[in-house]
PDB file of C-alpha atoms in Angstrom:
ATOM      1  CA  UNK B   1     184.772 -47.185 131.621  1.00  0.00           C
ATOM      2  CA  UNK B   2     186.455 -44.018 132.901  1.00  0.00           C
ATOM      3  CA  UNK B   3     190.121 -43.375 131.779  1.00  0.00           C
ATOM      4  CA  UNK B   4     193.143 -43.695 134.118  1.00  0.00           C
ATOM      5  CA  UNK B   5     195.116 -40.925 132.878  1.00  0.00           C
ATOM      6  CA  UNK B   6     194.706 -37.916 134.107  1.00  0.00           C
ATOM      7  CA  UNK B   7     192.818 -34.764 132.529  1.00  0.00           C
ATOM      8  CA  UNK B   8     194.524 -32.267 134.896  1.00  0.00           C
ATOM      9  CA  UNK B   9     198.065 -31.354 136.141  1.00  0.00           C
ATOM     10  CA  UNK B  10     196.122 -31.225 139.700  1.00  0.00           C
ATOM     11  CA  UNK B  11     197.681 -28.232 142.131  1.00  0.00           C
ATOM     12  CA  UNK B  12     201.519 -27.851 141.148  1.00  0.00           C
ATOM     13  CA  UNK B  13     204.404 -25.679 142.198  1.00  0.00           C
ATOM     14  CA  UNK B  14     204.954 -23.242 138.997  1.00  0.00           C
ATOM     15  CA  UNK B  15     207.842 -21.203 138.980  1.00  0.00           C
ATOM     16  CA  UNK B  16     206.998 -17.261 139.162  1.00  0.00           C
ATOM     17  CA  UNK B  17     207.488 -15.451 136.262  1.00  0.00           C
ATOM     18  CA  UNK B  18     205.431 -13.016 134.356  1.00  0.00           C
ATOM     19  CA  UNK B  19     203.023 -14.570 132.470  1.00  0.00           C
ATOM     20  CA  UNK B  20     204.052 -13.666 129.080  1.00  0.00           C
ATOM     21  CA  UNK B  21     200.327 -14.360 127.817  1.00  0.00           C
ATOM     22  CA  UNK B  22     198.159 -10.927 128.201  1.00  0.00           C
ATOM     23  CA  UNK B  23     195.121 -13.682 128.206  1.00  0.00           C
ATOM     24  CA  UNK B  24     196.453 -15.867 130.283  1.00  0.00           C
ATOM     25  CA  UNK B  25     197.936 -12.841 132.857  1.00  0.00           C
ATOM     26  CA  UNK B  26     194.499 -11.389 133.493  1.00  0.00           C
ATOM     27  CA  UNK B  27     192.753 -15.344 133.895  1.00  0.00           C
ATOM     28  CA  UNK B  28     195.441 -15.727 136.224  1.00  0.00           C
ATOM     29  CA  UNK B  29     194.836 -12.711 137.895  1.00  0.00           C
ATOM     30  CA  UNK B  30     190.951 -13.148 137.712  1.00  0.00           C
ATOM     31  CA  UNK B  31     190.960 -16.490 139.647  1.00  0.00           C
ATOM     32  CA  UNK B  32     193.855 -15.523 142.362  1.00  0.00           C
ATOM     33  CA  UNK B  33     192.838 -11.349 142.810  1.00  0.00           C
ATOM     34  CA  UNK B  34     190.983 -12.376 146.246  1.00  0.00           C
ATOM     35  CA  UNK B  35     194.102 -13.947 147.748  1.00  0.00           C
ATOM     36  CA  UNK B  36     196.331 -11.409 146.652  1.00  0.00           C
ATOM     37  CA  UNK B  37     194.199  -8.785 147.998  1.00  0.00           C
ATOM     38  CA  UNK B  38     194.324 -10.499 151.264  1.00  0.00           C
ATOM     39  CA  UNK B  39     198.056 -10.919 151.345  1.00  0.00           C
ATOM     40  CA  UNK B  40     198.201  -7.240 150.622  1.00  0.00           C
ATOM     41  CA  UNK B  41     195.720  -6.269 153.289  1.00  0.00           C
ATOM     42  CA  UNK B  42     197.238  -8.445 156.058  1.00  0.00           C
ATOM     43  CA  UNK B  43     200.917  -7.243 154.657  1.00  0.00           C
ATOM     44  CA  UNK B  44     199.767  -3.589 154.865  1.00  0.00           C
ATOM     45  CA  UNK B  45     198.046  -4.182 158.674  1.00  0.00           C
ATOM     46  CA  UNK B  46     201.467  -5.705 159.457  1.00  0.00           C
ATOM     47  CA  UNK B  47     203.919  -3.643 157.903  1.00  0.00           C
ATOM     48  CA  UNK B  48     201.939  -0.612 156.792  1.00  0.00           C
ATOM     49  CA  UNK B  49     204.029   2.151 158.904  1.00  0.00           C
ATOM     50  CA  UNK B  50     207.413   0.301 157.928  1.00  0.00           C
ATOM     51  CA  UNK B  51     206.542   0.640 154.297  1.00  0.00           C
ATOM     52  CA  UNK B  52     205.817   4.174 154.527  1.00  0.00           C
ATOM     53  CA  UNK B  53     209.048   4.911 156.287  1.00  0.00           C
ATOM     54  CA  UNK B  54     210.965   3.499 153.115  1.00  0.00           C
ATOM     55  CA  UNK B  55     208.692   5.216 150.612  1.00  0.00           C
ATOM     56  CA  UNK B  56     209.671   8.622 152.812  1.00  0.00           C
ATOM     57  CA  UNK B  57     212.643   8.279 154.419  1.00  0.00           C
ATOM     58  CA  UNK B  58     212.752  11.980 155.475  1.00  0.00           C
ATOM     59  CA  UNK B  59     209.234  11.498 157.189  1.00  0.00           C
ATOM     60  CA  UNK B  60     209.082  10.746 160.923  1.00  0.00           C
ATOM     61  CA  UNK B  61     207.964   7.670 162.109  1.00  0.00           C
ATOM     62  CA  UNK B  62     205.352   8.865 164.521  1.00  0.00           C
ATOM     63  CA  UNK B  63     203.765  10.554 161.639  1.00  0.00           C
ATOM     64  CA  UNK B  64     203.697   6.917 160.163  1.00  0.00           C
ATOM     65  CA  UNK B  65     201.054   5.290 162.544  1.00  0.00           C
ATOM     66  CA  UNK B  66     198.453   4.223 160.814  1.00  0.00           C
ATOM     67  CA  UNK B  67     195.126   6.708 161.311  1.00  0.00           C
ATOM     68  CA  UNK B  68     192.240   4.172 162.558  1.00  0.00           C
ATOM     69  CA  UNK B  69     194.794   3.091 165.243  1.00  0.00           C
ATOM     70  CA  UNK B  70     195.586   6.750 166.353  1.00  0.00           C
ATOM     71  CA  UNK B  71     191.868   7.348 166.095  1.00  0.00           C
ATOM     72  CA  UNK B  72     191.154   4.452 168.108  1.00  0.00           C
ATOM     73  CA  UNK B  73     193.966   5.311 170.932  1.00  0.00           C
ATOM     74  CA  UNK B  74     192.435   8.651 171.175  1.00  0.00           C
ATOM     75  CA  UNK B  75     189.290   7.152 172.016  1.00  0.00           C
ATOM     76  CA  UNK B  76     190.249   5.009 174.042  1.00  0.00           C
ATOM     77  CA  UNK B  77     192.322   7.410 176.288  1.00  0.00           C
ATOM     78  CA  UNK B  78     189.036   9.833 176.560  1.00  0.00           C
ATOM     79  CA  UNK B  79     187.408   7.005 177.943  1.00  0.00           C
ATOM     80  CA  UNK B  80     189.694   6.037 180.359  1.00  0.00           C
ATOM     81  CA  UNK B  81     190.381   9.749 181.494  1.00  0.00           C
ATOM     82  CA  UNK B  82     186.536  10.028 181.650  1.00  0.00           C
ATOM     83  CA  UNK B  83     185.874   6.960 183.868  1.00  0.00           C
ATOM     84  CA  UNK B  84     188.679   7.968 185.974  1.00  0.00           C
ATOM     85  CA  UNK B  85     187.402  11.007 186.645  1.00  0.00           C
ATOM     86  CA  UNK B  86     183.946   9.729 187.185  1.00  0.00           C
ATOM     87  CA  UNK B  87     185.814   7.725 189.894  1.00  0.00           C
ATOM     88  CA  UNK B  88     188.007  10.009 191.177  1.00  0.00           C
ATOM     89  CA  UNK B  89     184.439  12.513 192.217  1.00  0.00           C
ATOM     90  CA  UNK B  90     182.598   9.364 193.435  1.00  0.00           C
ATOM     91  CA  UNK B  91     185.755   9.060 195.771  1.00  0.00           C
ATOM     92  CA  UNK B  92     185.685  12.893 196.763  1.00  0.00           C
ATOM     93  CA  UNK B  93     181.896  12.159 197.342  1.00  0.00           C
ATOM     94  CA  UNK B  94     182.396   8.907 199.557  1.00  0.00           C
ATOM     95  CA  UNK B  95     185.149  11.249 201.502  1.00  0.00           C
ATOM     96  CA  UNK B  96     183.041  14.201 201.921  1.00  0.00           C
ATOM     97  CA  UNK B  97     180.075  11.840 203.512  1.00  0.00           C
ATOM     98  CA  UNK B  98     182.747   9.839 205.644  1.00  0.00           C
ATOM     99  CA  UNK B  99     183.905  13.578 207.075  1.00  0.00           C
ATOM    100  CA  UNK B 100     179.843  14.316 207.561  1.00  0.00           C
ATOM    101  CA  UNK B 101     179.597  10.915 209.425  1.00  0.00           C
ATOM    102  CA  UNK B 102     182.772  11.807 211.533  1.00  0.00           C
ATOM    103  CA  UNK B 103     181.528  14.983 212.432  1.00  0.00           C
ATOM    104  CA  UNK B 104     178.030  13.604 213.469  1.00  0.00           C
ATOM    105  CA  UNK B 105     180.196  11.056 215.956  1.00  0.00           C
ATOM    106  CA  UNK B 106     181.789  13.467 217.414  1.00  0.00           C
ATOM    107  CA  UNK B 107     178.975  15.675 217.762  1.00  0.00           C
ATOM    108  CA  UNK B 108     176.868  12.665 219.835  1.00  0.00           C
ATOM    109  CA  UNK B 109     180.015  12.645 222.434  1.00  0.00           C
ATOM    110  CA  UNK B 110     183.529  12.314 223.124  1.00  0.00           C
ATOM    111  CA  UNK B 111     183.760   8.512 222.548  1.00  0.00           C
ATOM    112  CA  UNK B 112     182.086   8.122 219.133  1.00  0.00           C
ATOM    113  CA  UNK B 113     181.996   4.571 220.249  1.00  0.00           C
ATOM    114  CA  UNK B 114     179.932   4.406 223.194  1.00  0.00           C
ATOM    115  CA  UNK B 115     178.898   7.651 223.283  1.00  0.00           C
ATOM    116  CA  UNK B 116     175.508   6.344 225.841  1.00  0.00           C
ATOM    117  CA  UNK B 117     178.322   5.453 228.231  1.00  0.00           C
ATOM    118  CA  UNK B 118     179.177   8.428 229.365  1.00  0.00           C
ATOM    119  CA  UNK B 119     177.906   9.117 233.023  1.00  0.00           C
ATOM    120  CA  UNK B 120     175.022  12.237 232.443  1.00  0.00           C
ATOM    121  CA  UNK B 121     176.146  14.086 235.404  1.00  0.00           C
ATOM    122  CA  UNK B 122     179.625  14.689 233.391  1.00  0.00           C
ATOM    123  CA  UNK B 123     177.403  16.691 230.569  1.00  0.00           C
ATOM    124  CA  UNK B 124     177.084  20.141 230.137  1.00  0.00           C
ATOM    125  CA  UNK B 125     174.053  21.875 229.413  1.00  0.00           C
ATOM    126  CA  UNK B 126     174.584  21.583 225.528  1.00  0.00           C
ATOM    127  CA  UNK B 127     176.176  17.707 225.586  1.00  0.00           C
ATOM    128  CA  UNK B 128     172.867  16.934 227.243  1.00  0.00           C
ATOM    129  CA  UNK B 129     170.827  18.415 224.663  1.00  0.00           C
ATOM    130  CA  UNK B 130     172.837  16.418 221.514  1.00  0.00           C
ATOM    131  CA  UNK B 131     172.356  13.232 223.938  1.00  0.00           C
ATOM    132  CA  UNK B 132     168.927  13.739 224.122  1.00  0.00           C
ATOM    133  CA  UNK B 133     168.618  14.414 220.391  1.00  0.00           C
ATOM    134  CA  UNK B 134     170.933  10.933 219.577  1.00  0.00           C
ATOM    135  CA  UNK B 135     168.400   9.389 222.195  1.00  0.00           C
ATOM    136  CA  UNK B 136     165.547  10.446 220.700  1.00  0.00           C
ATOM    137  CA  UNK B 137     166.646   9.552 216.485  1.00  0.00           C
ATOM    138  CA  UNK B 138     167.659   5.984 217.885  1.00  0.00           C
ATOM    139  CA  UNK B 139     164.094   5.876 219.521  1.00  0.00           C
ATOM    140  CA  UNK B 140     162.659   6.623 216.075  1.00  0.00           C
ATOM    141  CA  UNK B 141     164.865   4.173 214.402  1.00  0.00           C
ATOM    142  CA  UNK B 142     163.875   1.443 216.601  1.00  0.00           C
ATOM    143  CA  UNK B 143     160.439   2.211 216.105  1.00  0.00           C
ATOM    144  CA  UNK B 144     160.714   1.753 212.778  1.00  0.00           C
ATOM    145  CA  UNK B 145     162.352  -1.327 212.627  1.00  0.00           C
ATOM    146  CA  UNK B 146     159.846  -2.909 215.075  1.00  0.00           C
ATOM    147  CA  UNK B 147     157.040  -1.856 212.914  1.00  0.00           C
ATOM    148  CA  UNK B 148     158.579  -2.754 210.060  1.00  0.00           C
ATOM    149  CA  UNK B 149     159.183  -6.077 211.644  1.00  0.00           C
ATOM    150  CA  UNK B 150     155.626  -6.792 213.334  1.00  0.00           C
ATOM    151  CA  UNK B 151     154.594  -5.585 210.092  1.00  0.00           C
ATOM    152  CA  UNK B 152     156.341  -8.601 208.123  1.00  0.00           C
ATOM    153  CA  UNK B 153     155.407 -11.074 210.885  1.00  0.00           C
ATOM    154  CA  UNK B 154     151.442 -10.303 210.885  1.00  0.00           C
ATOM    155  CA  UNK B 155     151.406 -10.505 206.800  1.00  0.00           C
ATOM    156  CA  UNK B 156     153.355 -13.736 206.602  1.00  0.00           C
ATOM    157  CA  UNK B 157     150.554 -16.440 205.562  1.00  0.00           C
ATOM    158  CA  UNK B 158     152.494 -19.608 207.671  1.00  0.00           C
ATOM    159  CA  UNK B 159     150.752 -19.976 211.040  1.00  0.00           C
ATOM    160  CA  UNK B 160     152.885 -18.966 213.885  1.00  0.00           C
ATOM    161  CA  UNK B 161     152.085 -19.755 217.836  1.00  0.00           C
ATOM    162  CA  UNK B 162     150.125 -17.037 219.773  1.00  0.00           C
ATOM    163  CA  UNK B 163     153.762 -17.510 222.398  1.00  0.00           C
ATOM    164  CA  UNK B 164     155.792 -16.923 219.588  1.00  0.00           C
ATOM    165  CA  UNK B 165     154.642 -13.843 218.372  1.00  0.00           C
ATOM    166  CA  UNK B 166     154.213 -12.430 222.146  1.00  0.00           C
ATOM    167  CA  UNK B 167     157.743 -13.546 223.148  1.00  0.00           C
ATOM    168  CA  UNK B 168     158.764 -11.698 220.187  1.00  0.00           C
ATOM    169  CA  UNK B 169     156.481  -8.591 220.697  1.00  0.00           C
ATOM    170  CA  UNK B 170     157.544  -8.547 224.436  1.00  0.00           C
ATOM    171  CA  UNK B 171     161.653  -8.951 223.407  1.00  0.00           C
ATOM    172  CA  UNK B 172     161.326  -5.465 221.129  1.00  0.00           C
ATOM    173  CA  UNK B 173     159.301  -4.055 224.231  1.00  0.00           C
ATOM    174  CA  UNK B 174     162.338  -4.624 226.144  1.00  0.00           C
ATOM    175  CA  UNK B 175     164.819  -3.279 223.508  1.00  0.00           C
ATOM    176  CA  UNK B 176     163.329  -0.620 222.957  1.00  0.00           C
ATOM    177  CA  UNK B 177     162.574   0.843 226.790  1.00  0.00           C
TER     178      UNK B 177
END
């Protein structure tokens, strides 16, 4: 039969003192050193720069800071200047190819717009020539995209009506002249 009383004073609040006890000090110490390390660590993440202040008084506190956070704010700031600046050319870049693009507008007519609206017999000699070259490079890309299109139509494995495919063949003919 087990005894009722009990064998241990179970977790109690002691009063703190120095444990007279050198034996008894460095078992104490033995069995609690990994919490007190950890109240020291989290104390010195907390308070670190305050403590050094009152160790030096005469010291300033910006020299203080604790060195992986400086180290890591560093960092961190080279990045960011870095990606902005990576940012800041792709801009230049995007602004230097919406000039070109401008340029090229204005260069097919006076009304970037609807630049084929303009009556021919209104053209100069050289206005006629960029027409006919804006003609001709929307010729090509239409080309291309109809090719590229019958292309993708004649590899597609469904079956499609003869009507369809001729109504569609005969709808780019008419686009395109």
């Amino acid at each position: 039969m087990a005894s009722s009383s009990k064998k241990t004073r179970g977790k109690q609040k002691i009063e703190i003192k120095i444990i007279e006890n050198e034996d008894d000090r460095l078992i104490s110490f033995s069995k609690r050193h990994f919490g007190i390390y950890k109240k020291i660590s989290e104390l010195s993440t907390l308070c670190g720069s305050v403590t050094k202040r009152f160790l030096n008084p005469n010291q300033p506190l910006y020299e203080t800071t604790d060195a992986p956070v400086e180290a890591y704010r560093k960092v961190r700031i080279k990045s960011l200047v870095q990606d902005y600046n990576e940012v800041h050319d792709q801009l230049d870049a995007s602004k230097e190819k919406q000039k070109a693009f401008s340029l090229a507008q204005q260069s097919c007519g006076s009304d970037s717009h609807h630049w084929w609206k303009t009556p021919i017999d209104q053209l100069n000699p050289r206005e006629l020539h960029e027409r006919d070259k804006c003609f001709t490079e929307f010729i090509d890309l239409i080309s291309v995209a109809r090719d590229k299109k019958v292309a993708s139509i004649s590899s597609m494995h469904t079956a499609m009506d003869d009507d369809v495919l001729l109504s569609f063949l005969l709808d780019m003919a008419l686009v395109c002249s």
